[in-house]
mmCIF file of C-alpha atoms and ligand atoms in Angstrom:
data_model
loop_
_atom_site.group_PDB
_atom_site.id
_atom_site.type_symbol
_atom_site.label_atom_id
_atom_site.label_comp_id
_atom_site.label_asym_id
_atom_site.label_seq_id
_atom_site.Cartn_x
_atom_site.Cartn_y
_atom_site.Cartn_z
ATOM 1 C CA UNK A 1 15.917 -7.088 -30.857
ATOM 2 C CA UNK A 2 16.930 -4.051 -28.816
ATOM 3 C CA UNK A 3 15.635 -1.846 -26.011
ATOM 4 C CA UNK A 4 14.512 0.919 -28.346
ATOM 5 C CA UNK A 5 12.293 -1.518 -30.234
ATOM 6 C CA UNK A 6 10.868 -2.950 -27.020
ATOM 7 C CA UNK A 7 10.087 0.506 -25.609
ATOM 8 C CA UNK A 8 8.413 1.487 -28.889
ATOM 9 C CA UNK A 9 6.284 -1.678 -28.797
ATOM 10 C CA UNK A 10 5.269 -1.100 -25.137
ATOM 11 C CA UNK A 11 4.260 2.508 -25.863
ATOM 12 C CA UNK A 12 2.147 1.481 -28.878
ATOM 13 C CA UNK A 13 0.559 -1.392 -26.954
ATOM 14 C CA UNK A 14 -0.324 0.831 -23.998
ATOM 15 C CA UNK A 15 -1.474 3.913 -25.861
ATOM 16 C CA UNK A 16 -3.106 2.026 -28.783
ATOM 17 C CA UNK A 17 -2.119 4.766 -31.198
ATOM 18 C CA UNK A 18 1.008 5.502 -33.246
ATOM 19 C CA UNK A 19 0.682 9.260 -32.790
ATOM 20 C CA UNK A 20 0.199 9.083 -28.990
ATOM 21 C CA UNK A 21 3.094 6.597 -28.684
ATOM 22 C CA UNK A 22 5.343 8.824 -30.849
ATOM 23 C CA UNK A 23 4.574 11.780 -28.565
ATOM 24 C CA UNK A 24 5.231 9.749 -25.413
ATOM 25 C CA UNK A 25 8.551 8.307 -26.629
ATOM 26 C CA UNK A 26 9.775 11.477 -28.353
ATOM 27 C CA UNK A 27 10.244 9.553 -31.641
ATOM 28 C CA UNK A 28 8.754 10.558 -34.986
ATOM 29 C CA UNK A 29 5.871 8.378 -36.200
ATOM 30 C CA UNK A 30 7.862 6.879 -39.115
ATOM 31 C CA UNK A 31 10.739 6.020 -36.757
ATOM 32 C CA UNK A 32 8.375 4.434 -34.218
ATOM 33 C CA UNK A 33 6.686 2.413 -36.916
ATOM 34 C CA UNK A 34 10.140 1.279 -38.204
ATOM 35 C CA UNK A 35 11.094 0.084 -34.689
ATOM 36 C CA UNK A 36 7.921 -1.986 -34.456
ATOM 37 C CA UNK A 37 8.332 -3.468 -37.949
ATOM 38 C CA UNK A 38 11.933 -4.419 -37.185
ATOM 39 C CA UNK A 39 10.896 -6.109 -33.920
ATOM 40 C CA UNK A 40 8.147 -8.048 -35.695
ATOM 41 C CA UNK A 41 10.531 -9.008 -38.496
ATOM 42 C CA UNK A 42 13.192 -10.206 -35.994
ATOM 43 C CA UNK A 43 10.654 -12.491 -34.334
ATOM 44 C CA UNK A 44 8.697 -13.224 -37.490
ATOM 45 C CA UNK A 45 5.513 -12.528 -35.499
ATOM 46 C CA UNK A 46 2.792 -9.922 -36.004
ATOM 47 C CA UNK A 47 2.399 -8.160 -32.640
ATOM 48 C CA UNK A 48 -0.027 -5.309 -33.419
ATOM 49 C CA UNK A 49 -3.212 -5.571 -35.471
ATOM 50 C CA UNK A 50 -3.023 -2.360 -37.544
ATOM 51 C CA UNK A 51 -6.492 -2.780 -39.045
ATOM 52 C CA UNK A 52 -8.246 -1.941 -35.793
ATOM 53 C CA UNK A 53 -8.715 1.573 -34.432
ATOM 54 C CA UNK A 54 -7.715 2.008 -31.673
ATOM 55 C CA UNK A 55 -4.795 -0.329 -32.407
ATOM 56 C CA UNK A 56 -5.015 -3.764 -30.822
ATOM 57 C CA UNK A 57 -2.531 -6.411 -29.823
ATOM 58 C CA UNK A 58 -2.674 -9.745 -31.607
ATOM 59 C CA UNK A 59 -2.898 -12.805 -29.350
ATOM 60 C CA UNK A 60 0.870 -13.303 -29.656
ATOM 61 C CA UNK A 61 1.371 -9.546 -29.087
ATOM 62 C CA UNK A 62 -0.658 -9.711 -25.869
ATOM 63 C CA UNK A 63 1.470 -12.619 -24.615
ATOM 64 C CA UNK A 64 4.687 -10.787 -25.541
ATOM 65 C CA UNK A 65 3.429 -7.552 -23.901
ATOM 66 C CA UNK A 66 2.518 -9.306 -20.613
ATOM 67 C CA UNK A 67 5.934 -10.944 -20.355
ATOM 68 C CA UNK A 68 8.177 -8.219 -21.677
ATOM 69 C CA UNK A 69 6.594 -5.329 -19.750
ATOM 70 C CA UNK A 70 7.490 -6.938 -16.414
ATOM 71 C CA UNK A 71 11.046 -7.568 -17.675
ATOM 72 C CA UNK A 72 11.360 -3.873 -18.598
ATOM 73 C CA UNK A 73 10.057 -2.792 -15.179
ATOM 74 C CA UNK A 74 12.710 -5.031 -13.561
ATOM 75 C CA UNK A 75 15.356 -3.554 -15.832
ATOM 76 C CA UNK A 76 14.365 -0.017 -14.783
ATOM 77 C CA UNK A 77 14.579 -1.065 -11.136
ATOM 78 C CA UNK A 78 18.037 -2.568 -11.668
ATOM 79 C CA UNK A 79 19.245 0.548 -13.497
ATOM 80 C CA UNK A 80 17.953 2.895 -10.808
ATOM 81 C CA UNK A 81 19.399 0.712 -8.011
ATOM 82 C CA UNK A 82 22.790 0.499 -9.728
ATOM 83 C CA UNK A 83 22.923 4.293 -9.965
ATOM 84 C CA UNK A 84 22.066 4.599 -6.285
ATOM 85 C CA UNK A 85 24.747 2.060 -5.311
ATOM 86 C CA UNK A 86 27.335 4.038 -7.264
ATOM 87 C CA UNK A 87 26.315 7.372 -5.727
ATOM 88 C CA UNK A 88 24.472 6.840 -2.439
ATOM 89 C CA UNK A 89 22.271 9.754 -1.459
ATOM 90 C CA UNK A 90 22.714 11.422 1.910
ATOM 91 C CA UNK A 91 19.034 12.409 2.019
ATOM 92 C CA UNK A 92 16.691 9.930 3.673
ATOM 93 C CA UNK A 93 13.351 9.861 1.864
ATOM 94 C CA UNK A 94 10.608 8.238 3.909
ATOM 95 C CA UNK A 95 7.185 7.179 2.633
ATOM 96 C CA UNK A 96 4.426 6.518 5.126
ATOM 97 C CA UNK A 97 0.739 5.623 5.214
ATOM 98 C CA UNK A 98 -1.294 8.336 6.954
ATOM 99 C CA UNK A 99 -2.348 6.134 9.883
ATOM 100 C CA UNK A 100 1.250 5.837 11.177
ATOM 101 C CA UNK A 101 1.470 9.612 11.468
ATOM 102 C CA UNK A 102 -0.919 9.396 14.429
ATOM 103 C CA UNK A 103 1.482 6.983 16.108
ATOM 104 C CA UNK A 104 5.118 7.613 16.946
ATOM 105 C CA UNK A 105 6.426 8.756 13.561
ATOM 106 C CA UNK A 106 6.775 12.463 14.488
ATOM 107 C CA UNK A 107 8.629 11.588 17.696
ATOM 108 C CA UNK A 108 10.907 9.107 15.917
ATOM 109 C CA UNK A 109 11.877 11.623 13.244
ATOM 110 C CA UNK A 110 12.536 14.325 15.856
ATOM 111 C CA UNK A 111 14.786 11.935 17.797
ATOM 112 C CA UNK A 112 16.606 10.820 14.611
ATOM 113 C CA UNK A 113 17.315 14.434 13.655
ATOM 114 C CA UNK A 114 18.409 15.365 17.144
ATOM 115 C CA UNK A 115 20.950 12.536 17.245
ATOM 116 C CA UNK A 116 22.066 12.974 13.622
ATOM 117 C CA UNK A 117 21.920 16.736 12.983
ATOM 118 C CA UNK A 118 23.348 16.387 9.455
ATOM 119 C CA UNK A 119 20.638 14.050 8.276
ATOM 120 C CA UNK A 120 18.341 15.445 5.603
ATOM 121 C CA UNK A 121 14.923 13.748 6.002
ATOM 122 C CA UNK A 122 11.932 14.162 3.703
ATOM 123 C CA UNK A 123 8.530 12.638 4.424
ATOM 124 C CA UNK A 124 6.002 11.633 1.805
ATOM 125 C CA UNK A 125 2.425 10.461 2.374
ATOM 126 C CA UNK A 126 2.076 7.399 0.098
ATOM 127 C CA UNK A 127 -0.215 4.370 0.125
ATOM 128 C CA UNK A 128 1.095 0.908 1.016
ATOM 129 C CA UNK A 129 0.964 -0.449 -2.511
ATOM 130 C CA UNK A 130 2.542 2.624 -4.087
ATOM 131 C CA UNK A 131 5.423 2.323 -1.604
ATOM 132 C CA UNK A 132 6.749 -0.777 -3.358
ATOM 133 C CA UNK A 133 6.965 1.014 -6.706
ATOM 134 C CA UNK A 134 8.391 4.144 -5.052
ATOM 135 C CA UNK A 135 11.130 2.062 -3.355
ATOM 136 C CA UNK A 136 12.065 0.408 -6.634
ATOM 137 C CA UNK A 137 12.073 3.701 -8.507
ATOM 138 C CA UNK A 138 14.311 5.304 -5.852
ATOM 139 C CA UNK A 139 11.661 7.881 -4.905
ATOM 140 C CA UNK A 140 11.786 6.729 -1.285
ATOM 141 C CA UNK A 141 14.435 4.842 0.738
ATOM 142 C CA UNK A 142 12.116 3.606 3.490
ATOM 143 C CA UNK A 143 8.398 2.887 3.604
ATOM 144 C CA UNK A 144 6.281 2.594 6.745
ATOM 145 C CA UNK A 145 3.074 0.677 6.102
ATOM 146 C CA UNK A 146 0.593 -1.781 7.519
ATOM 147 C CA UNK A 147 0.838 -4.647 5.011
ATOM 148 C CA UNK A 148 3.488 -7.305 4.437
ATOM 149 C CA UNK A 149 4.677 -7.639 0.834
ATOM 150 C CA UNK A 150 5.699 -10.648 -1.167
ATOM 151 C CA UNK A 151 8.229 -9.015 -3.460
ATOM 152 C CA UNK A 152 11.683 -10.306 -4.291
ATOM 153 C CA UNK A 153 13.188 -6.775 -4.241
ATOM 154 C CA UNK A 154 11.814 -5.755 -0.862
ATOM 155 C CA UNK A 155 12.808 -6.631 2.688
ATOM 156 C CA UNK A 156 10.624 -5.744 5.610
ATOM 157 C CA UNK A 157 10.723 -5.867 9.345
ATOM 158 C CA UNK A 158 7.736 -5.971 11.620
ATOM 159 C CA UNK A 159 8.085 -3.118 14.115
ATOM 160 C CA UNK A 160 5.110 -3.786 16.347
ATOM 161 C CA UNK A 161 1.441 -4.709 16.520
ATOM 162 C CA UNK A 162 -0.961 -1.936 17.436
ATOM 163 C CA UNK A 163 -4.323 -2.803 19.048
ATOM 164 C CA UNK A 164 -7.464 -2.013 17.077
ATOM 165 C CA UNK A 165 -10.096 0.067 18.880
ATOM 166 C CA UNK A 166 -13.763 0.183 17.925
ATOM 167 C CA UNK A 167 -14.832 3.658 16.798
ATOM 168 C CA UNK A 168 -18.558 4.200 17.507
ATOM 169 C CA UNK A 169 -20.774 7.283 17.241
ATOM 170 C CA UNK A 170 -21.223 8.880 20.694
ATOM 171 C CA UNK A 171 -24.965 8.135 20.566
ATOM 172 C CA UNK A 172 -24.449 4.415 19.857
ATOM 173 C CA UNK A 173 -25.946 2.100 22.537
ATOM 174 C CA UNK A 174 -22.516 0.419 22.927
ATOM 175 C CA UNK A 175 -20.554 3.677 23.023
ATOM 176 C CA UNK A 176 -19.745 3.240 26.718
ATOM 177 C CA UNK A 177 -19.237 -0.535 26.822
ATOM 178 C CA UNK A 178 -15.650 -0.962 27.960
ATOM 179 C CA UNK A 179 -14.703 -4.338 26.470
ATOM 180 C CA UNK A 180 -16.427 -5.186 23.223
ATOM 181 C CA UNK A 181 -16.454 -8.460 21.319
ATOM 182 C CA UNK A 182 -16.596 -8.557 17.530
ATOM 183 C CA UNK A 183 -19.868 -10.477 17.714
ATOM 184 C CA UNK A 184 -21.394 -7.449 19.552
ATOM 185 C CA UNK A 185 -20.719 -5.416 16.403
ATOM 186 C CA UNK A 186 -22.018 -7.823 13.767
ATOM 187 C CA UNK A 187 -25.347 -6.022 13.293
ATOM 188 C CA UNK A 188 -23.763 -2.648 12.603
ATOM 189 C CA UNK A 189 -22.681 -1.132 9.306
ATOM 190 C CA UNK A 190 -18.915 -1.665 9.211
ATOM 191 C CA UNK A 191 -16.977 1.057 7.400
ATOM 192 C CA UNK A 192 -13.985 -0.308 5.497
ATOM 193 C CA UNK A 193 -11.114 1.983 4.523
ATOM 194 C CA UNK A 194 -8.013 -0.150 3.819
ATOM 195 C CA UNK A 195 -6.579 0.352 0.341
ATOM 196 C CA UNK A 196 -6.100 -3.333 -0.287
ATOM 197 C CA UNK A 197 -8.190 -3.662 -3.388
ATOM 198 C CA UNK A 198 -9.587 -0.210 -4.108
ATOM 199 C CA UNK A 199 -8.416 1.874 -7.049
ATOM 200 C CA UNK A 200 -6.601 4.935 -5.663
ATOM 201 C CA UNK A 201 -9.343 7.396 -6.583
ATOM 202 C CA UNK A 202 -12.252 5.357 -5.225
ATOM 203 C CA UNK A 203 -14.834 7.473 -3.516
ATOM 204 C CA UNK A 204 -17.535 6.194 -1.184
ATOM 205 C CA UNK A 205 -19.193 3.148 -2.697
ATOM 206 C CA UNK A 206 -21.379 0.447 -1.238
ATOM 207 C CA UNK A 207 -20.109 -3.090 -1.254
ATOM 208 C CA UNK A 208 -22.131 -5.486 -3.434
ATOM 209 C CA UNK A 209 -24.573 -7.434 -1.326
ATOM 210 C CA UNK A 210 -26.434 -10.675 -1.749
ATOM 211 C CA UNK A 211 -30.261 -10.871 -1.726
ATOM 212 C CA UNK A 212 -30.370 -11.040 2.066
ATOM 213 C CA UNK A 213 -28.351 -7.794 2.282
ATOM 214 C CA UNK A 214 -25.082 -9.394 3.440
ATOM 215 C CA UNK A 215 -21.797 -8.583 1.661
ATOM 216 C CA UNK A 216 -21.254 -10.732 -1.408
ATOM 217 C CA UNK A 217 -18.152 -12.667 -0.413
ATOM 218 C CA UNK A 218 -17.567 -13.849 -3.968
ATOM 219 C CA UNK A 219 -16.606 -10.317 -4.937
ATOM 220 C CA UNK A 220 -14.809 -9.358 -1.689
ATOM 221 C CA UNK A 221 -11.163 -10.403 -1.497
ATOM 222 C CA UNK A 222 -10.286 -11.903 1.868
ATOM 223 C CA UNK A 223 -7.340 -9.468 1.939
ATOM 224 C CA UNK A 224 -9.525 -6.713 3.445
ATOM 225 C CA UNK A 225 -8.085 -6.695 6.991
ATOM 226 C CA UNK A 226 -11.243 -5.843 8.959
ATOM 227 C CA UNK A 227 -13.389 -8.422 7.162
ATOM 228 C CA UNK A 228 -10.557 -10.903 7.573
ATOM 229 C CA UNK A 229 -10.541 -10.282 11.330
ATOM 230 C CA UNK A 230 -14.313 -10.729 11.606
ATOM 231 C CA UNK A 231 -14.090 -13.876 9.453
ATOM 232 C CA UNK A 232 -11.562 -15.353 11.904
ATOM 233 C CA UNK A 233 -14.401 -15.365 14.449
ATOM 234 C CA UNK A 234 -16.876 -16.744 11.913
ATOM 235 C CA UNK A 235 -18.667 -13.374 11.636
ATOM 236 C CA UNK A 236 -19.852 -11.597 8.494
ATOM 237 C CA UNK A 237 -20.901 -8.008 9.286
ATOM 238 C CA UNK A 238 -24.493 -7.331 8.307
ATOM 239 C CA UNK A 239 -23.689 -4.286 6.142
ATOM 240 C CA UNK A 240 -20.473 -2.704 4.917
ATOM 241 C CA UNK A 241 -19.492 0.519 3.190
ATOM 242 C CA UNK A 242 -16.117 1.066 1.539
ATOM 243 C CA UNK A 243 -14.450 4.457 1.625
ATOM 244 C CA UNK A 244 -11.158 5.741 0.284
ATOM 245 C CA UNK A 245 -9.314 6.415 3.561
ATOM 246 C CA UNK A 246 -9.291 6.377 7.326
ATOM 247 C CA UNK A 247 -10.263 10.034 7.756
ATOM 248 C CA UNK A 248 -13.376 9.532 5.624
ATOM 249 C CA UNK A 249 -14.233 6.406 7.654
ATOM 250 C CA UNK A 250 -14.020 8.388 10.910
ATOM 251 C CA UNK A 251 -16.072 11.190 9.341
ATOM 252 C CA UNK A 252 -18.831 8.676 8.578
ATOM 253 C CA UNK A 253 -18.665 7.246 12.106
ATOM 254 C CA UNK A 254 -18.973 10.794 13.487
ATOM 255 C CA UNK A 255 -22.021 11.284 11.247
ATOM 256 C CA UNK A 256 -23.628 8.162 12.728
ATOM 257 C CA UNK A 257 -23.319 6.127 9.501
ATOM 258 C CA UNK A 258 -21.702 3.093 11.085
ATOM 259 C CA UNK A 259 -18.755 1.857 13.108
ATOM 260 C CA UNK A 260 -15.183 0.945 12.229
ATOM 261 C CA UNK A 261 -11.983 -0.399 13.786
ATOM 262 C CA UNK A 262 -8.914 1.848 13.876
ATOM 263 C CA UNK A 263 -5.364 1.510 15.247
ATOM 264 C CA UNK A 264 -5.270 2.752 18.869
ATOM 265 C CA UNK A 265 -3.140 5.791 18.012
ATOM 266 C CA UNK A 266 -6.177 7.368 16.349
ATOM 267 C CA UNK A 267 -8.121 7.513 19.594
ATOM 268 C CA UNK A 268 -7.758 11.296 19.862
ATOM 269 C CA UNK A 269 -9.463 12.027 16.520
ATOM 270 C CA UNK A 270 -12.972 13.604 16.596
ATOM 271 C CA UNK A 271 -13.516 12.681 20.242
ATOM 272 C CA UNK A 272 -16.516 15.014 20.507
ATOM 273 C CA UNK A 273 -18.496 12.775 18.175
ATOM 274 C CA UNK A 274 -16.701 9.413 18.450
ATOM 275 C CA UNK A 275 -16.238 7.027 21.331
ATOM 276 C CA UNK A 276 -13.288 4.569 21.132
ATOM 277 C CA UNK A 277 -13.600 1.259 22.964
ATOM 278 C CA UNK A 278 -11.258 -1.700 23.393
ATOM 279 C CA UNK A 279 -11.879 -5.147 21.966
ATOM 280 C CA UNK A 280 -11.351 -8.147 24.184
ATOM 281 C CA UNK A 281 -9.612 -10.081 21.371
ATOM 282 C CA UNK A 282 -5.815 -9.963 21.773
ATOM 283 C CA UNK A 283 -5.213 -10.672 18.088
ATOM 284 C CA UNK A 284 -7.277 -7.665 16.940
ATOM 285 C CA UNK A 285 -4.194 -5.706 15.936
ATOM 286 C CA UNK A 286 -2.802 -3.771 13.005
ATOM 287 C CA UNK A 287 0.908 -4.316 12.275
ATOM 288 C CA UNK A 288 3.437 -1.583 11.451
ATOM 289 C CA UNK A 289 6.166 -2.612 8.984
ATOM 290 C CA UNK A 290 9.343 -0.925 7.858
ATOM 291 C CA UNK A 291 10.121 -1.694 4.191
ATOM 292 C CA UNK A 292 13.263 -1.102 2.236
ATOM 293 C CA UNK A 293 15.064 -2.563 -0.771
ATOM 294 C CA UNK A 294 17.058 -5.754 -0.216
ATOM 295 C CA UNK A 295 20.117 -4.747 -2.157
ATOM 296 C CA UNK A 296 20.389 -1.003 -1.591
ATOM 297 C CA UNK A 297 20.434 -0.348 2.125
ATOM 298 C CA UNK A 298 20.553 3.339 2.992
ATOM 299 C CA UNK A 299 23.513 4.263 5.270
ATOM 300 C CA UNK A 300 21.164 5.894 7.805
ATOM 301 C CA UNK A 301 18.819 2.957 8.207
ATOM 302 C CA UNK A 302 20.483 1.661 11.352
ATOM 303 C CA UNK A 303 20.228 5.153 12.922
ATOM 304 C CA UNK A 304 16.538 5.194 12.063
ATOM 305 C CA UNK A 305 15.973 1.757 13.574
ATOM 306 C CA UNK A 306 17.810 2.819 16.755
ATOM 307 C CA UNK A 307 15.600 5.936 17.001
ATOM 308 C CA UNK A 308 12.466 3.760 16.645
ATOM 309 C CA UNK A 309 13.544 1.306 19.347
ATOM 310 C CA UNK A 310 14.609 4.140 21.630
ATOM 311 C CA UNK A 311 11.140 5.716 21.397
ATOM 312 C CA UNK A 312 9.550 2.308 22.042
ATOM 313 C CA UNK A 313 11.736 1.866 25.152
ATOM 314 C CA UNK A 314 10.902 5.349 26.438
ATOM 315 C CA UNK A 315 7.175 4.784 25.912
ATOM 316 C CA UNK A 316 7.172 1.258 27.337
ATOM 317 C CA UNK A 317 5.880 -0.189 24.059
ATOM 318 C CA UNK A 318 6.033 -3.949 23.576
ATOM 319 C CA UNK A 319 8.067 -4.877 20.476
ATOM 320 C CA UNK A 320 10.482 -7.505 19.260
ATOM 321 C CA UNK A 321 13.867 -6.159 18.111
ATOM 322 C CA UNK A 322 14.694 -7.214 14.558
ATOM 323 C CA UNK A 323 17.534 -6.737 12.131
ATOM 324 C CA UNK A 324 17.951 -6.450 8.413
ATOM 325 C CA UNK A 325 19.440 -9.475 6.676
HETATM 326 C C1 BEZ B 1 4.890 3.446 15.491
HETATM 327 O O1 BEZ B 1 3.905 4.124 15.855
HETATM 328 O O2 BEZ B 1 5.280 2.442 16.077
HETATM 329 C C2 BEZ B 1 5.645 3.892 14.266
HETATM 330 C C3 BEZ B 1 5.055 4.778 13.383
HETATM 331 C C4 BEZ B 1 5.755 5.165 12.264
HETATM 332 C C5 BEZ B 1 7.031 4.685 12.020
HETATM 333 C C6 BEZ B 1 7.601 3.794 12.880
HETATM 334 C C7 BEZ B 1 6.903 3.383 14.003
#
């Protein structure tokens, strides 16, 4: 069994066609088919059912695919990390979720560049979940996001917690109430925008509801941060709508479609149509994490961390200083 055979098998399994897999791998069809036959002969197991169109995996083939594809992804990560260890890049590639751009990111980058004029920084807007893959693939060196990851390749430090504010349409009866409680909001349509379980291209869709019109909790993962927060107070919002990002959510609030909760740094967005009010709950916060690989630590990471803490000090922001292990 060798890597060429495994890559041929993965391509056939994923594309379900010899011709598409040949095109993707750059092999001729006869050569691709030989690789697969050899792999099957080595294991004495039929992996692909050739009598079906499109091609299908046998039960054993499906098991082998599930296991071996994650091994190959790990191998790619190891290869890319080894190359980076041998030839560290001077450029610092940073991935960030859009919501942190409204916070202190611009100021932090300006301060980093001012103190390290030779540093070559690039910034890339990239969702939380894609950041993990981008770190492993070497596309970014640092990711700023709002979710903690459980991944053996990644280390993360919590930078700070940012208070959530309630975003309400200006005409809303509670638009001028200074300290709101979550229970005050339970009868509103809550607009959800976190990319915790949505496919990347998801447009506006309504959440499935039960007969009484409440969200169907069976089909809603508890990972959705706003629902999770409401659930901590025993509240299920009456109606919810899921959208693909924060800007769309604020657009819907401005249009009077509902309310949402956003990190406090967004309080200057669409202020002609939206009123932002504080919540009384101290734990109603959204965290900001810095993620990087465990084994390949970029030489400029400590400069970046110093720039972050310096901005926090200057702005009087509450944070707990942390270090990489
Ligand atoms: C912040 O607002 O605290 C922040 C935003 C982006 C990167 C680091 C920190």
